[in-house]
Amino acid sequence: MGTATPLTSVRRPADFIRWTLVRRGLGIVAGAVFIYAGGIKLLDPLRFASDIINYDLVPWSVAIRLAFYLPWLELLCGLALVFQRLFAGALALTIGLMAIFLVASVITKARGIDVACGCFGSISGNLSFTWHLVLDFVLLAILVGLWFQLRRPPCAPAITAG
Amino acid sequence: MSVIRQLLLLVGLAFLPAIGQALYYRNSTVWQEQPPTDSALVSLAEAESWGDKVLWIDARPDDQFVRGHIPGAIQLNEDQWDTLLREMLTAWSPERKVVVYCSRKTCNLSHEVAERLRKELGEEAAKNIFVLRGGWEEWEQRHH
């Protein structure tokens, strides 16, 4: 009687600190990936447009416009993830972008087109399609994990039972 | 701020530098309806006219190569570069014309393999390295 019994559905302060650090760390990792991916494409929009056209899903006029826009979006989302500003919005956007990219990759591969994803400029040329998928799924898993972590209730004061 | 507002803000903010960069390229040929062509592209008819001088290089993944390839083609792709390059070099000589192909007109694995070959084989050899316009799809249409 009178013993404080924290409920398991809310986080204890120690858990809160731990998860904040994990979130921070994963946010920086995911953000850095997007900053790099966006930055490398910004330097060569023509190459990125060629990579987009490779998927054979959009005409060149759309591909070239996407090639000018998407790298900036990736860069901004990456910065938002690293600096934890507009964090939820950046998470939602990057999850959406990754999902669209993965679906497009699988569809294109199923159509027999040997795509080079163009995700990380010339570096990604050394990776096989399978490795691209594995890495993209890992990144997507991190982003989805962060999203659900964000949606959990924050640290609550200990609630006494009885 | 709600998630939707944050999302819209990021989407909107990205437009600003993108428009700036696009304006920088406003007089460039990138806005043309077709992607700029590679000067080292070669048509199937021209490549076939070279006869035995041609060394065909298949840049597609293993499974596609196994399903079918240009007779005499040697496989070379980024997945197993070192192993396959050794095999390719046994058949290659500087005077032979190397024609790299991938699955179709819009694929770019052939461009990447050709680019890497140009770097690794040197300037002289680079003059004889080409990419087949239309790729395997073009060859299949012509021969089946």
Coordinates of C-alpha atoms in Angstrom, one line a residue, chain B:
Chain B
M1 CA 2.7 22.8 -36.0
S2 CA 0.8 19.8 -37.4
V3 CA 2.5 17.2 -39.5
I4 CA 0.6 18.3 -42.6
R5 CA 1.7 21.9 -42.2
Q6 CA 5.3 20.8 -41.6
L7 CA 5.1 18.6 -44.7
L8 CA 3.7 21.4 -46.9
L9 CA 6.3 23.9 -45.6
L10 CA 9.1 21.5 -46.6
V11 CA 7.6 20.8 -50.0
G12 CA 7.2 24.6 -50.6
L13 CA 10.6 25.5 -49.3
A14 CA 12.3 23.0 -51.6
F15 CA 10.7 24.8 -54.6
L16 CA 12.7 28.0 -54.0
P17 CA 16.2 26.8 -54.5
A18 CA 15.0 24.4 -57.2
I19 CA 13.5 27.3 -59.2
G20 CA 16.8 29.2 -58.7
Q21 CA 18.8 26.3 -60.0
A22 CA 16.4 25.7 -62.9
L23 CA 16.8 29.4 -63.9
Y24 CA 20.5 29.0 -63.9
Y25 CA 20.1 26.2 -66.5
R26 CA 17.4 28.1 -68.4
N27 CA 19.4 28.3 -71.6
S28 CA 20.7 24.8 -71.4
T29 CA 19.7 22.0 -73.8
V30 CA 18.5 19.9 -70.8
W31 CA 14.9 21.2 -71.3
Q32 CA 14.7 19.5 -74.7
E33 CA 12.2 16.7 -75.0
Q34 CA 14.8 14.0 -75.4
P35 CA 17.8 13.4 -73.1
P36 CA 21.1 14.5 -74.6
T37 CA 22.7 11.8 -76.6
D38 CA 26.1 10.2 -75.9
S39 CA 28.6 10.9 -78.7
A40 CA 29.8 7.3 -78.3
L41 CA 26.4 5.8 -79.1
V42 CA 26.5 3.4 -82.1
S43 CA 23.6 2.0 -84.0
L44 CA 23.1 -1.8 -84.4
A45 CA 23.6 -1.6 -88.2
E46 CA 26.9 0.2 -87.8
A47 CA 28.2 -2.1 -85.1
E48 CA 27.3 -5.1 -87.1
S49 CA 29.1 -3.7 -90.2
W50 CA 32.3 -3.9 -88.2
G51 CA 32.0 -7.7 -88.3
D52 CA 34.6 -9.7 -86.3
K53 CA 36.3 -6.5 -85.0
V54 CA 33.5 -6.1 -82.5
L55 CA 33.7 -7.3 -79.0
W56 CA 30.2 -7.3 -77.6
I57 CA 29.9 -6.6 -73.9
D58 CA 26.7 -7.4 -72.1
A59 CA 26.2 -5.1 -69.1
R60 CA 23.0 -6.6 -67.9
P61 CA 22.6 -8.7 -64.6
D62 CA 23.4 -12.4 -64.7
D63 CA 19.8 -13.7 -65.0
Q64 CA 19.1 -11.6 -68.1
F65 CA 22.4 -12.6 -69.7
V66 CA 21.6 -16.3 -69.1
R67 CA 18.1 -15.9 -70.7
G68 CA 19.7 -14.6 -73.9
H69 CA 22.5 -12.4 -75.2
I70 CA 24.2 -11.4 -78.5
P71 CA 26.2 -14.4 -79.8
G72 CA 29.8 -14.1 -78.6
A73 CA 29.0 -11.4 -76.1
I74 CA 31.0 -11.3 -72.9
Q75 CA 29.3 -10.4 -69.7
L76 CA 30.7 -7.5 -67.7
N77 CA 28.8 -5.7 -65.0
E78 CA 29.4 -3.8 -61.8
D79 CA 28.3 -6.8 -59.6
Q80 CA 31.3 -8.9 -60.4
W81 CA 33.6 -6.4 -62.0
D82 CA 37.0 -7.8 -61.1
T83 CA 36.2 -11.4 -62.1
L84 CA 34.4 -10.5 -65.3
L85 CA 37.0 -7.9 -66.4
R86 CA 39.7 -10.5 -66.3
E87 CA 37.6 -12.7 -68.7
M88 CA 36.9 -9.7 -70.9
L89 CA 40.6 -8.8 -71.1
T90 CA 41.5 -12.2 -72.5
A91 CA 39.3 -11.6 -75.5
W92 CA 40.1 -7.9 -75.9
S93 CA 42.8 -6.2 -77.9
P94 CA 43.3 -2.4 -78.4
E95 CA 42.3 -2.5 -82.0
R96 CA 39.0 -4.2 -81.4
K97 CA 35.8 -2.1 -81.1
V98 CA 34.1 -2.7 -77.8
V99 CA 30.3 -2.3 -78.0
V100 CA 28.5 -2.3 -74.6
Y101 CA 24.8 -2.9 -74.4
C102 CA 22.1 -3.2 -71.7
S103 CA 18.4 -4.0 -71.9
R104 CA 16.9 -1.2 -73.9
K105 CA 17.2 2.4 -75.1
T106 CA 16.6 4.0 -71.8
C107 CA 18.8 1.8 -69.6
N108 CA 22.1 3.2 -68.4
L109 CA 24.1 0.2 -67.2
S110 CA 25.8 0.2 -70.6
H111 CA 26.9 3.8 -70.2
E112 CA 28.2 3.1 -66.7
V113 CA 30.2 0.1 -67.8
A114 CA 31.5 1.9 -70.9
E115 CA 32.6 4.8 -68.8
R116 CA 34.4 2.6 -66.3
L117 CA 36.1 0.7 -69.2
R118 CA 37.3 4.0 -70.7
K119 CA 38.8 4.9 -67.4
E120 CA 40.5 1.5 -66.8
L121 CA 41.7 0.8 -70.3
G122 CA 43.1 4.3 -71.0
E123 CA 42.6 7.0 -73.5
E124 CA 43.6 5.1 -76.6
A125 CA 41.3 2.2 -75.9
A126 CA 38.5 4.7 -75.0
K127 CA 38.2 5.8 -78.6
N128 CA 37.0 2.2 -79.5
I129 CA 34.5 1.9 -76.7
F130 CA 30.8 2.4 -77.7
V131 CA 27.3 2.0 -76.4
L132 CA 24.7 0.2 -78.5
R133 CA 21.7 2.4 -79.2
G134 CA 18.5 0.5 -78.3
G135 CA 20.4 -2.3 -76.4
W136 CA 19.4 -5.9 -76.3
E137 CA 15.8 -5.0 -77.1
E138 CA 16.9 -3.5 -80.5
W139 CA 19.0 -6.6 -81.3
E140 CA 16.2 -9.0 -80.4
Q141 CA 13.7 -7.1 -82.6
R142 CA 16.1 -7.2 -85.5
H143 CA 17.0 -10.8 -85.2
H144 CA 13.8 -12.5 -84.1

